[in-house]
Short mmCIF file of C-alpha atoms and ligand atoms in Angstrom, two decimals:
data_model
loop_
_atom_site.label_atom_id
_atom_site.label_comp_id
_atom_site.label_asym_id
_atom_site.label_seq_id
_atom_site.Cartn_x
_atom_site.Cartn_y
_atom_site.Cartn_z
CA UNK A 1 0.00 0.00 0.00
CA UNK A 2 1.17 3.45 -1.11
CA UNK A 3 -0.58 6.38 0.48
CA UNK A 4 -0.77 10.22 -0.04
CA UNK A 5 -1.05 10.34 3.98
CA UNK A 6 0.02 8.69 6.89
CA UNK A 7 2.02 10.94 9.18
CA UNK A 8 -0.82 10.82 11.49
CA UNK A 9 -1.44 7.16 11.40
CA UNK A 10 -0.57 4.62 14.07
CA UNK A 11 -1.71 1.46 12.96
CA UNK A 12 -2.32 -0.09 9.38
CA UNK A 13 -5.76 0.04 7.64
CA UNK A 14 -7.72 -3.07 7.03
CA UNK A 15 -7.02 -4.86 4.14
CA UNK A 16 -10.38 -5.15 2.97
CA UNK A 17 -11.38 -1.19 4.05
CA UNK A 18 -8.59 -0.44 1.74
CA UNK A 19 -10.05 -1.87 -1.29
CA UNK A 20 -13.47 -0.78 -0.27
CA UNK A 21 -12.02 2.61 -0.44
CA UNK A 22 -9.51 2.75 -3.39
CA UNK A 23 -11.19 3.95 -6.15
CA UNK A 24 -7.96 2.88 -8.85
CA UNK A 25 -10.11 -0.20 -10.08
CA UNK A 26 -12.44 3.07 -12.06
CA UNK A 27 -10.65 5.94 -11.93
CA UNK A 28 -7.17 4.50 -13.57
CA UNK A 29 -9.50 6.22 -16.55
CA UNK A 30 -8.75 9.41 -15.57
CA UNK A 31 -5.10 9.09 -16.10
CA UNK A 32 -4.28 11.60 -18.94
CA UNK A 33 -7.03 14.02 -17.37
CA UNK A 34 -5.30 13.85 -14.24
CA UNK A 35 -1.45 14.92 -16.03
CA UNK A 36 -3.64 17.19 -18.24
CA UNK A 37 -4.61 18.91 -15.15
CA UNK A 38 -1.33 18.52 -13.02
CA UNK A 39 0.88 20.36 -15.99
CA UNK A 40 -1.42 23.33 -15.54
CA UNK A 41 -1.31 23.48 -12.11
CA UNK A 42 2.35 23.61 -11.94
CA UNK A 43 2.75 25.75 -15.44
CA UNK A 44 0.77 28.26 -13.12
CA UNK A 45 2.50 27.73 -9.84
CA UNK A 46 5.38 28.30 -11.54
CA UNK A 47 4.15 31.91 -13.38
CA UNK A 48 3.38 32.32 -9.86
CA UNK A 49 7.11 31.97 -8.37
CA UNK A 50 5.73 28.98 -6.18
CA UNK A 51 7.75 26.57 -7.83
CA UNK A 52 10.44 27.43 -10.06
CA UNK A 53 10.41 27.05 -14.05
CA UNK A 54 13.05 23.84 -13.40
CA UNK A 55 10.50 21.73 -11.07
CA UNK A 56 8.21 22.83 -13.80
CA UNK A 57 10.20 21.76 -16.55
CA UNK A 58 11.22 18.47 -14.16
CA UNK A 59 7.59 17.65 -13.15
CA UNK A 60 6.12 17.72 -17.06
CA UNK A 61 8.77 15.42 -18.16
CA UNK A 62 8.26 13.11 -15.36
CA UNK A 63 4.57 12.87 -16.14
CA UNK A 64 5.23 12.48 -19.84
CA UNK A 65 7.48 9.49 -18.94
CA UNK A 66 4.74 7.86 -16.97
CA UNK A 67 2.38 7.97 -19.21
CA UNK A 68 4.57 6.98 -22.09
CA UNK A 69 5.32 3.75 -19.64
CA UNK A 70 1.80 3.02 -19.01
CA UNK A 71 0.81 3.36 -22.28
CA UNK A 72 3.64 1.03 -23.47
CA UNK A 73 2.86 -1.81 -20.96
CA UNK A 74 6.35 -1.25 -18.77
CA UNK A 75 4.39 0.38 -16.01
CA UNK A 76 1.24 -0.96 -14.21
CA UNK A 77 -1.44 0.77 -12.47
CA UNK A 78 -1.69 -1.45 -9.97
CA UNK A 79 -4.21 -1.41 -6.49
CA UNK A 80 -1.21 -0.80 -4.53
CA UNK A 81 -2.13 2.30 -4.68
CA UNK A 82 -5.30 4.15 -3.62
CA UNK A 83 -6.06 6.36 -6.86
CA UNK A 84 -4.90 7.41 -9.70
CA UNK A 85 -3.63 10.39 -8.09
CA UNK A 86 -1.54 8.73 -5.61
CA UNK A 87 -0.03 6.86 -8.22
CA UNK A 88 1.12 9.17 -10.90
CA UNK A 89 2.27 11.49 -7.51
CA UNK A 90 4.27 8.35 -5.81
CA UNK A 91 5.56 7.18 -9.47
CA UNK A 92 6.91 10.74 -9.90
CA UNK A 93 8.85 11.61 -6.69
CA UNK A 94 10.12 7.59 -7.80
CA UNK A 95 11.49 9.32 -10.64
CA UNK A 96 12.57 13.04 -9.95
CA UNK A 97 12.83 13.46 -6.52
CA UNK A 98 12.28 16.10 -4.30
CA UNK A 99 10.48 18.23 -7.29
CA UNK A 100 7.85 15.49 -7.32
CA UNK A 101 7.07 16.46 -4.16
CA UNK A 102 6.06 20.11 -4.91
CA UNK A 103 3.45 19.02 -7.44
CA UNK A 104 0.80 18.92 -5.06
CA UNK A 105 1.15 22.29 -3.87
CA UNK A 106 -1.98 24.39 -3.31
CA UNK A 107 -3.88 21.38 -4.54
CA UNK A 108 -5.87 18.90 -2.89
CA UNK A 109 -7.32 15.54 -4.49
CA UNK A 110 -11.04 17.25 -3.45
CA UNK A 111 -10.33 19.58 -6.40
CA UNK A 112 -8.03 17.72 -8.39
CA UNK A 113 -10.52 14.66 -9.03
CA UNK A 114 -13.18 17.72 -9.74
CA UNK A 115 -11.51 18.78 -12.49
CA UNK A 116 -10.39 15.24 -13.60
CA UNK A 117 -14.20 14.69 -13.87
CA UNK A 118 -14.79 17.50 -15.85
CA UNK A 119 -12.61 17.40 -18.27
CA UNK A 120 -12.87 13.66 -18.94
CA UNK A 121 -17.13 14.76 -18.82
CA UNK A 122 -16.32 17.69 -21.38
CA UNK A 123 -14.75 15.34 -23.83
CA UNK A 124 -17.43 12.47 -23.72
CA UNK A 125 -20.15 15.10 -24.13
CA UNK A 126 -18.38 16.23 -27.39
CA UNK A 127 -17.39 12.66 -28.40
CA UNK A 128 -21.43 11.85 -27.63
CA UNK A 129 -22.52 14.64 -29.74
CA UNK A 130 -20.11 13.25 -32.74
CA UNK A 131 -22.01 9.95 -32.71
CA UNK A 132 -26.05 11.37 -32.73
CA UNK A 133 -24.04 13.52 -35.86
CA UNK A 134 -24.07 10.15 -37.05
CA UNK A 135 -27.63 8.52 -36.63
CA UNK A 136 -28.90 12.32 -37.93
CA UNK A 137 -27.11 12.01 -41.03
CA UNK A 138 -28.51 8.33 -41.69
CA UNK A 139 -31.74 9.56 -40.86
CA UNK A 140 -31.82 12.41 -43.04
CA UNK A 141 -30.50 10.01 -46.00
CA UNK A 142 -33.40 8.14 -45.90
CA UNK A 143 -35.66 10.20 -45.48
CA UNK A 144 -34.57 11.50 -48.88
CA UNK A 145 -35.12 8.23 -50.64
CA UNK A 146 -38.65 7.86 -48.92
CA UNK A 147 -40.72 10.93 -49.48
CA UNK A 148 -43.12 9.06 -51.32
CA UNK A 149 -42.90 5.55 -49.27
CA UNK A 150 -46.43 5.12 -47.66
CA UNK A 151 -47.15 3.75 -44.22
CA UNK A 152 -49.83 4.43 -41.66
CA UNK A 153 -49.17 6.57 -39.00
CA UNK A 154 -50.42 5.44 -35.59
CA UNK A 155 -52.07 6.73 -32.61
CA UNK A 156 -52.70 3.70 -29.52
CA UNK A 157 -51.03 1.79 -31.92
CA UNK A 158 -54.23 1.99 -34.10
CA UNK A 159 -53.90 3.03 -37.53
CA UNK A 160 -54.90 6.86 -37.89
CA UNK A 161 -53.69 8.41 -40.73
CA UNK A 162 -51.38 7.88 -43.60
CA UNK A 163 -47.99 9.07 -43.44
CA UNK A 164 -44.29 8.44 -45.13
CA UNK A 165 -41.41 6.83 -43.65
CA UNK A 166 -40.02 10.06 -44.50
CA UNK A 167 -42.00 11.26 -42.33
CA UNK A 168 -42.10 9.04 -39.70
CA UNK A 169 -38.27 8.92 -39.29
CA UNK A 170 -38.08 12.78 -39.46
CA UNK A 171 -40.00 12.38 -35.94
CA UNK A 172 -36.47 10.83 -35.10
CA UNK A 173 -34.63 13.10 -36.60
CA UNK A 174 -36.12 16.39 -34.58
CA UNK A 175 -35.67 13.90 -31.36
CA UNK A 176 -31.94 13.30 -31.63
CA UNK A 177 -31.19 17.12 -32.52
CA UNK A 178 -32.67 18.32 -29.62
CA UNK A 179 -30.43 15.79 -27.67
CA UNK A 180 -27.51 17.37 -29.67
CA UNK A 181 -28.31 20.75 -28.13
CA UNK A 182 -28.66 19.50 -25.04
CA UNK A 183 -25.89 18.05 -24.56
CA UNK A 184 -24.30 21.70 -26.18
CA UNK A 185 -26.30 22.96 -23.00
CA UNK A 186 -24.36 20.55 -20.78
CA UNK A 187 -20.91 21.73 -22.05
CA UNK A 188 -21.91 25.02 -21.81
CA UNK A 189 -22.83 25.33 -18.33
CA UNK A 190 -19.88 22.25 -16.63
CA UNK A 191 -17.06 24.21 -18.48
CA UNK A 192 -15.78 26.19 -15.74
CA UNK A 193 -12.25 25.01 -14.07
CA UNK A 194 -12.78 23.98 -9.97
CA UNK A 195 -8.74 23.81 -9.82
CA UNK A 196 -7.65 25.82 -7.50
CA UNK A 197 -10.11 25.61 -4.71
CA UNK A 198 -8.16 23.16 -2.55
CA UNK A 199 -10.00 21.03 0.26
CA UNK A 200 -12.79 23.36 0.47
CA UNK A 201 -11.65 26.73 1.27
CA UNK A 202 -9.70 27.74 -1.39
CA UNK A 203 -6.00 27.90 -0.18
CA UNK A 204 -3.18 30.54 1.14
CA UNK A 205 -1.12 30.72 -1.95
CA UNK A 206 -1.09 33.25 -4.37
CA UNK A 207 -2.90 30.64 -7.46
CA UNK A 208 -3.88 31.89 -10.13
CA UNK A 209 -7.45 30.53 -11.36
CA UNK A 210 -7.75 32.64 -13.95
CA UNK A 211 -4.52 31.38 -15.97
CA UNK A 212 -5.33 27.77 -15.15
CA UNK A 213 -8.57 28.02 -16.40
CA UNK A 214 -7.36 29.46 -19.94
CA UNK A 215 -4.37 26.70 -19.90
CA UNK A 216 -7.58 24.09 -19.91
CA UNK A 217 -9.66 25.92 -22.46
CA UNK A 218 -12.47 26.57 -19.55
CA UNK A 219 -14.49 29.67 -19.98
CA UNK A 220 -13.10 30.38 -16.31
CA UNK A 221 -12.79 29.74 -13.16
CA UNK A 222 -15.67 28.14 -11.05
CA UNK A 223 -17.04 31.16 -8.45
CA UNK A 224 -17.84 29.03 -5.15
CA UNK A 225 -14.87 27.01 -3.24
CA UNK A 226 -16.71 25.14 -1.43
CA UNK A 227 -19.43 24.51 -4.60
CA UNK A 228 -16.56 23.15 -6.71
CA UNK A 229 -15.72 20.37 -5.00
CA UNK A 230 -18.78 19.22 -4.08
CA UNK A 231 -20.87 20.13 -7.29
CA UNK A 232 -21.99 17.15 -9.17
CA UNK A 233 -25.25 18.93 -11.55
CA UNK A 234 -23.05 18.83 -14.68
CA UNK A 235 -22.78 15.39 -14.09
CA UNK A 236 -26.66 14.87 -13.39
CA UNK A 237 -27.26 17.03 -16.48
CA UNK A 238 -25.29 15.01 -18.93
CA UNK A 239 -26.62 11.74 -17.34
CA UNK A 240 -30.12 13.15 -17.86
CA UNK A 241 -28.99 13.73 -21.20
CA UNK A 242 -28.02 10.38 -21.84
CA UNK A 243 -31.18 9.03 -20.65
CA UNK A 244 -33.42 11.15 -22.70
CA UNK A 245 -30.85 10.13 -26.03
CA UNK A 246 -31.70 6.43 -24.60
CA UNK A 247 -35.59 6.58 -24.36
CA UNK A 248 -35.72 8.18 -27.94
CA UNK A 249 -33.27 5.20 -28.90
CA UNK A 250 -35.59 2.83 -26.66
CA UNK A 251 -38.78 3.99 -28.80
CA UNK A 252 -37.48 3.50 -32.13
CA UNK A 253 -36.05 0.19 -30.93
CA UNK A 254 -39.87 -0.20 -29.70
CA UNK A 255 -41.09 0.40 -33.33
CA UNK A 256 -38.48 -1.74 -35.33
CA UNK A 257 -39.31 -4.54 -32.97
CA UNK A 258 -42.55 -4.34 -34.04
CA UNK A 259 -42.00 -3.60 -37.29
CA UNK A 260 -39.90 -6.65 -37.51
CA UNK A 261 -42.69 -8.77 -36.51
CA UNK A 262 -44.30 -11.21 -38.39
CA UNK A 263 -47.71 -9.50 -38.53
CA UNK A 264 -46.08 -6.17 -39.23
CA UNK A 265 -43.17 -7.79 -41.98
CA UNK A 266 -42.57 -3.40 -42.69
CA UNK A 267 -38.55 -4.50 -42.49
CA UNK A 268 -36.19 -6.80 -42.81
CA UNK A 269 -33.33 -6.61 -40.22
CA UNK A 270 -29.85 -7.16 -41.60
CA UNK A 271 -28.53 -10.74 -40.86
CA UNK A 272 -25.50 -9.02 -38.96
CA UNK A 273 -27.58 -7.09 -36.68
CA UNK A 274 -29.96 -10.03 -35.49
CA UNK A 275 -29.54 -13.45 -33.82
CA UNK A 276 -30.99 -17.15 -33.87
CA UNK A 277 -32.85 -18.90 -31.76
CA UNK A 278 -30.88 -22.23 -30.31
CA UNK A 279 -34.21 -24.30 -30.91
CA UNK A 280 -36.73 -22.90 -33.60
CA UNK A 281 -34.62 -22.80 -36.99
CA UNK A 282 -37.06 -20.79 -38.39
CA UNK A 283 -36.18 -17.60 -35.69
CA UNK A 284 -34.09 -14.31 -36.55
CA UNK A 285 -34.80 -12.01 -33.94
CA UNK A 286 -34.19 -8.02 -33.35
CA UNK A 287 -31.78 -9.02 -30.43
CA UNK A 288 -29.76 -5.57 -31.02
CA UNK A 289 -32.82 -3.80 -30.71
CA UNK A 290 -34.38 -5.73 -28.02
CA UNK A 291 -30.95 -4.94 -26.03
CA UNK A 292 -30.81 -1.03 -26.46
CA UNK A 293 -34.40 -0.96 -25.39
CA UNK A 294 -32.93 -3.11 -22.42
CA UNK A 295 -29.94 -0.77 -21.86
CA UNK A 296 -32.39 2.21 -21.42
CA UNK A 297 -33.01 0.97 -17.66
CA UNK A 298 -29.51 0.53 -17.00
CA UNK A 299 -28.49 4.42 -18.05
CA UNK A 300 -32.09 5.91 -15.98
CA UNK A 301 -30.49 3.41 -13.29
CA UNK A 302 -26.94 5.82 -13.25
CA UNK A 303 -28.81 9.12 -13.39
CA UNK A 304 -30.94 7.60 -10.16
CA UNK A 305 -28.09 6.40 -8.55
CA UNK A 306 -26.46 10.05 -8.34
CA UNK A 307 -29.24 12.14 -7.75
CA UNK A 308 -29.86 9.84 -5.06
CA UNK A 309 -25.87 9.52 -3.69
CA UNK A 310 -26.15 13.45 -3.84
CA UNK A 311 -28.96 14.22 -2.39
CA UNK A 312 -28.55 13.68 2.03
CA UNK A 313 -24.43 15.02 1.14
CA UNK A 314 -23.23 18.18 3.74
CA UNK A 315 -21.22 20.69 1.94
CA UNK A 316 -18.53 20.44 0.86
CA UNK A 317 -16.60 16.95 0.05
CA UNK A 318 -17.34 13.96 1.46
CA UNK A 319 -16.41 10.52 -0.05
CA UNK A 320 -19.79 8.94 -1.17
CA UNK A 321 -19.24 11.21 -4.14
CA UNK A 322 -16.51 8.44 -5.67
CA UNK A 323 -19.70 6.93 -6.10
CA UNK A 324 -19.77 9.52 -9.29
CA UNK A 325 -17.16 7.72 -11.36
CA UNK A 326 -18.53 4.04 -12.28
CA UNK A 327 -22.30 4.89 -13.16
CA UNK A 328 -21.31 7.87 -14.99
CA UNK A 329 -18.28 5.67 -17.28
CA UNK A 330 -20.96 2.45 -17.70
CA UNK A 331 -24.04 5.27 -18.70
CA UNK A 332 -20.94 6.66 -20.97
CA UNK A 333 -19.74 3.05 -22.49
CA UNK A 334 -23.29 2.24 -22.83
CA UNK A 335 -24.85 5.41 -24.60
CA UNK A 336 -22.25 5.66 -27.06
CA UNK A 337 -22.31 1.40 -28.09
CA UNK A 338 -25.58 1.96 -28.57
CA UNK A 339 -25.54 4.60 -30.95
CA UNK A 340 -23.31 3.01 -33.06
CA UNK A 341 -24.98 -0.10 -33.22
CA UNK A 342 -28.28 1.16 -33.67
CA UNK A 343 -27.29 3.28 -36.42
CA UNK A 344 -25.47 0.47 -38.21
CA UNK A 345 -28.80 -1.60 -37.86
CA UNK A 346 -30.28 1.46 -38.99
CA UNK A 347 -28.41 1.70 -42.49
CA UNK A 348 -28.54 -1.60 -42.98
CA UNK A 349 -31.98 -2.03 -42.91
CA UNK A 350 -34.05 -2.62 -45.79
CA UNK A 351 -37.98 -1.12 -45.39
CA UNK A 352 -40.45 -3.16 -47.35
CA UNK A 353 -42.18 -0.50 -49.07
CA UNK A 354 -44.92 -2.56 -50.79
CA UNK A 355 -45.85 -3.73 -47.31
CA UNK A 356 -45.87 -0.47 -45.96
CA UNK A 357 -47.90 0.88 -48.51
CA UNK A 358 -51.00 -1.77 -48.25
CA UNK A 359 -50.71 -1.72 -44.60
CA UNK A 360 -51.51 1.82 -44.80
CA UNK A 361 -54.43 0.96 -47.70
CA UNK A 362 -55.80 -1.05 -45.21
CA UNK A 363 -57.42 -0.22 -41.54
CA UNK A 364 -59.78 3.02 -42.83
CA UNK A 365 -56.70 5.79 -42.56
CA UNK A 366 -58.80 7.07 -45.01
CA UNK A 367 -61.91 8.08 -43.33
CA UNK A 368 -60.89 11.51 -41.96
CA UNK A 369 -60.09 12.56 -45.73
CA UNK A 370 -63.39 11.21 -46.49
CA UNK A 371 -64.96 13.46 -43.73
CA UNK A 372 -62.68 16.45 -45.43
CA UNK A 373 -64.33 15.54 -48.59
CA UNK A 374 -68.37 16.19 -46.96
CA UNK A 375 -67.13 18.98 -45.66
CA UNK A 376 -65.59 20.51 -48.59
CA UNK A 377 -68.87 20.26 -50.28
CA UNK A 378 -71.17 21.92 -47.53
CA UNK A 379 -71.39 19.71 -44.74
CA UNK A 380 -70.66 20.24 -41.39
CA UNK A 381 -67.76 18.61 -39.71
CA UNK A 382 -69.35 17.25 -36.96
CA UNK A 383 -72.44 15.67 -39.38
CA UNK A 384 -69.55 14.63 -42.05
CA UNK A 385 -67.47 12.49 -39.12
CA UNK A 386 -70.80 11.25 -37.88
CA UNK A 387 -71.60 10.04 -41.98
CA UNK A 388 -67.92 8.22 -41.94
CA UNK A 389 -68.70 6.77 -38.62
CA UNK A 390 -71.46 4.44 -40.23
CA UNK A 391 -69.92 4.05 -43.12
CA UNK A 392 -67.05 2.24 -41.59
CA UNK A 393 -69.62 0.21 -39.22
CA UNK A 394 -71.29 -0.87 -42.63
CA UNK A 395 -67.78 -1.70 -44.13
CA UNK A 396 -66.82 -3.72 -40.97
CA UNK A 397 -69.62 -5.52 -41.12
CA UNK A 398 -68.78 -5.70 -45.44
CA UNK A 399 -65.24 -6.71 -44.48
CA UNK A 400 -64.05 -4.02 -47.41
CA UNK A 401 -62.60 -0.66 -47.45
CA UNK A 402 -64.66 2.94 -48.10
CA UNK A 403 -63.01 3.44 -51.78
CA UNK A 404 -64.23 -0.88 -52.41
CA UNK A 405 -68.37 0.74 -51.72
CA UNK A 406 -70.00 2.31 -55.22
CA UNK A 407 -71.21 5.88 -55.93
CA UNK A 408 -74.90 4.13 -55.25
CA UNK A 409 -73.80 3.13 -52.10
CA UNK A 410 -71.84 5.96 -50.76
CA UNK A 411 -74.66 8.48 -51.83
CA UNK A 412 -77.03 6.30 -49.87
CA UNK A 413 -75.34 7.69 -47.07
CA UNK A 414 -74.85 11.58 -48.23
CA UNK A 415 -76.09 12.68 -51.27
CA UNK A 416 -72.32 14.87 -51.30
CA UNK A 417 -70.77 12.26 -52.73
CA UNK A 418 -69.65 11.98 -56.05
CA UNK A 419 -66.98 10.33 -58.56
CA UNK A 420 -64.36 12.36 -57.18
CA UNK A 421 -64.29 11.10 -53.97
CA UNK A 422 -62.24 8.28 -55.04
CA UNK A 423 -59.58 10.37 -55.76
CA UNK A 424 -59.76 12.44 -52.81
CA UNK A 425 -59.39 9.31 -50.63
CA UNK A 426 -56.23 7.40 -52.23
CA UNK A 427 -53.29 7.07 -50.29
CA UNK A 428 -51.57 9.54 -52.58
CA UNK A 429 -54.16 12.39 -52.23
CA UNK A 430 -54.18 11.60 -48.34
CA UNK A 431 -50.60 12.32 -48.08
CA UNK A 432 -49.91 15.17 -50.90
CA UNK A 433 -52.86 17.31 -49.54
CA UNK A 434 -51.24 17.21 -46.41
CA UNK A 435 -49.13 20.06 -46.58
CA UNK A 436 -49.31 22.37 -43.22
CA UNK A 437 -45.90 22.77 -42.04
CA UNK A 438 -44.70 19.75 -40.55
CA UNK A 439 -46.90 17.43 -42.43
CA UNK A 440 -46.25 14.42 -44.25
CA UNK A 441 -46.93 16.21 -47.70
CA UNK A 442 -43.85 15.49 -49.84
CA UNK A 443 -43.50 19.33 -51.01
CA UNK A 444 -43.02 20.34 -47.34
CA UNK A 445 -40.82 17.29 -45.94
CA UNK A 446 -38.42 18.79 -48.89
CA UNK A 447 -38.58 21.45 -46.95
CA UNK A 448 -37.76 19.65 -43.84
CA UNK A 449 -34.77 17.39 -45.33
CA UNK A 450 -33.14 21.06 -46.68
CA UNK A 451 -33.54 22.22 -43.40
CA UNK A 452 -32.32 19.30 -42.12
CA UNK A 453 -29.26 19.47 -44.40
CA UNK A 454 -28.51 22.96 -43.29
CA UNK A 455 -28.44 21.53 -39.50
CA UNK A 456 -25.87 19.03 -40.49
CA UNK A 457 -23.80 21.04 -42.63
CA UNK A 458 -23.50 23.63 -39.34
CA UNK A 459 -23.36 20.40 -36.53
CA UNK A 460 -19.48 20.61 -36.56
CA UNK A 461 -18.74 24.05 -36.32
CA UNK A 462 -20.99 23.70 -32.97
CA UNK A 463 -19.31 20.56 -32.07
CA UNK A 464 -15.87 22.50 -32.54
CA UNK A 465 -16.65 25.63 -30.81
CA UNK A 466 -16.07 23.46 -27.72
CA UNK A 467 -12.60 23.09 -27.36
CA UNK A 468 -11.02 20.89 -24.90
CA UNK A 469 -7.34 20.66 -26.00
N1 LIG B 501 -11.17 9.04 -5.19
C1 LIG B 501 -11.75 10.24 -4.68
C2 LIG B 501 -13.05 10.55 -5.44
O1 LIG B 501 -13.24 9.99 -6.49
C3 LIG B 501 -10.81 11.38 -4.87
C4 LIG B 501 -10.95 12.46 -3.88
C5 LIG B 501 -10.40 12.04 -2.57
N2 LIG B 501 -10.56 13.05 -1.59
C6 LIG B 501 -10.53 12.80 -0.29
N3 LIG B 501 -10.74 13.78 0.50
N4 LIG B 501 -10.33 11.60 0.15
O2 LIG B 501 -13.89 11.27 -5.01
#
């Protein structure tokens, strides 16, 4: 065992209280954050005259070396110590000496692991926001090849009205750019530096917050010592983000299941995203979306887990907040596989449009344009839905559509109707007429996918703006 402390220490800690309280097994992650944040702190406390420019100079190199080492396989991060702090600080004084020593100056691990977090926070936002650039830009592709692909659109999973699986997907699309701007939001508001506020209290030395902050590309320093080590929102914030990114993922995953059914048969899932069943040879089942939809608990499980560690915590550090690290990097690991797989399934997939386009023939998403039609010639909306009403009881009981009854039969009902009406119920007429903004109509999804194009075209220079190295 290799600790930071000790002086006041009599006796040896328990083995097993040891492990229970290293947090190395997680937080060996935060290695480059950590020398990211330690060459600041000494490039300052040297422009400070704390150190001098040599320890500086010494103290960089040494952490270089370390990290070349680890990265190379000659040096282990091993549980002998308690965190990654203590080991990059005991591996250094190993190798320079007495200007090892000096690193920690002004610093304390309460604020040193709160910057760790953010900065290793600030990168995964940007690296999230790279992959939903991804599953936009797939959407928006085939959306382009599908303005005129009919399907019914659904309300209580009841067919309502027809739509295209232009769109239907552009729902998507609008979902996962919101979640881009959130997590925009996220960056925005965590990218302040806590270095320099010590324990708690801020320290004695003549730090300067400012300059570190600028060395890390933070918009400045954070305003509250005692609020900077003991703030975890950012980190609620971005999980929240993550689970909202996961329940739009978990609702599309809802619909291809479905869509993959039998009964359904509207696509046909890519042999390399889908599995077998170990009995039934005839099985291939939507296993990849099946486990996203699964994975959705697991992420709302992290962003529970914190709010919950956080909420009974005194000001300012105390040590259930370690509990940060492994929820956050599994929510993290698990967010961003998902993405990736989803949108390969995604690409892959191919939509059976002839299916799709009887399925939304069939199941009467005509009968609101039908009421239109009444209407259009004089009747009243309320009478007109009440007409439609029977007529679908009569074709129920008929087992056919409206458009399958004759002129003789359909004037029966209201003497409004004539020829035309045949025309004014197709599946093409329901969707082209459709045209208020946001609709289905094909002239005004164009207007949607150029819109759409001009969001993607500007993603990166948002994505950029946040700079991190
Ligand atoms: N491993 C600790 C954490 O993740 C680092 C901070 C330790 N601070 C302390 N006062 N023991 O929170």
């Amino acid at each position: 065992m290799a600790q930071l402390w000790g002086g006041r220490f009599e006796g040896e800690i328990n083995e097993l209280a040891w492990k229970f309280n290293a947090s190395i097994y997680f937080d060996k992650r935060l290695i480059k954050q950590d020398v990211q944040g330690s060459k600041a702190h000494v490039t300052m406390l040297a422009k400070q005259g704390i150190i001098t420019d040599g320890e500086r100079d010494q103290i960089i190199s040494g952490l270089d070396s370390i990290i070349k080492d680890v990265e190379e396989g000659k040096l282990e991060i091993t549980d002998k110590y308690e965190d990654i702090h203590s080991f990059l600080e005991a591996n250094l004084i190993d190798r320079i000496g007495d200007a090892g020593k000096k690193m920690h100056t002004g610093r304390s691990r309460n604020d040193q692991v709160a910057l760790d977090m953010r900065l290793y926070i600030r990168e995964e936002v940007k690296s999230t926001a790279e992959a939903l650039y991804d599953i936009l830009d797939t959407l928006n592709k085939i959306m382009k090849d599908n303005l005129g692909t009919y399907m019914p659109g659904f309300t209580h999973l009841q067919k309502a009205q027809p739509v295209t699986l232009a769109h239907h997907l552009g729902a998507y699309f609008e979902m996962f750019y919101r979640d881009s701007q959130r997590l925009m939001d996220v960056f925005t508001r965590l990218n302040f530096c806590p270095l320099g506020s010590g324990a708690l209290a801020g320290t004695t030395y003549p730090l300067d917050r400012d300059y570190t902050a600028e060395l890390l590309h933070f918009t400045g320093p954070t305003a509250n010592s005692m609020d900077s080590v003991s703030d975890r929102d950012y980190l609620i914030e971005f999980l929240s983000a993550l689970s909202i990114i996961m329940m739009h993922l978990s609702r599309f995953s809802e619909e291809v299941i479905i869509w993959n059914s039998n009964e359904y048969n509207f696509v046909t899932i890519d042999d390399a995203y889908s599995t077998g069943s170990s009995i039934m040879p005839q099985k291939k089942n939507p296993d990849i979306a099946e486990l996203v939809r699964g994975k959705t608990g697991r992420v709302y499980g992290a962003l529970n887990s914190l709010l919950v560690t956080m909420k009974g915590i005194p000001l300012a550090y105390d040590k259930d907040m370690q509990e940060d690290k492994e929820v956050s990097f599994d929510a993290i690991d698990t967010v961003k596989n998902c993405l990736v797989l989803f949108t390969d399934m995604l690409r892959t997939m191919k939509f059976n449009k002839d299916q799709m386009a009887k399925s939304a023939i069939r199941g009467f998403t005509d009968a609101t344009d039908a009421a239109d039609y009444l209407v259009n010639k004089g009747v009243p909306f309320r009478d007109a839905h009440g007409i439609i009403g029977r007529i679908v009881l009569h074709c129920l009981e008929k087992e056919c559509g409206i458009s399958d009854l004759t002129i003789e039969e359909l004037k029966g009902f209201a003497p409004e109707f004539d020829e035309d009406i045949y025309d004014a119920i197709s599946l093409k007429t329901c969707v082209e007429k459709r045209l208020t903004v946001g609709a289905p109509g094909p002239k005004v999804m164009e207007k949607s996918i150029a819109r759409n194009d001009k969001r993607l075209r500007a993603y990166w220079t948002g994505v950029e703006s946040f700079k991190t190295e």
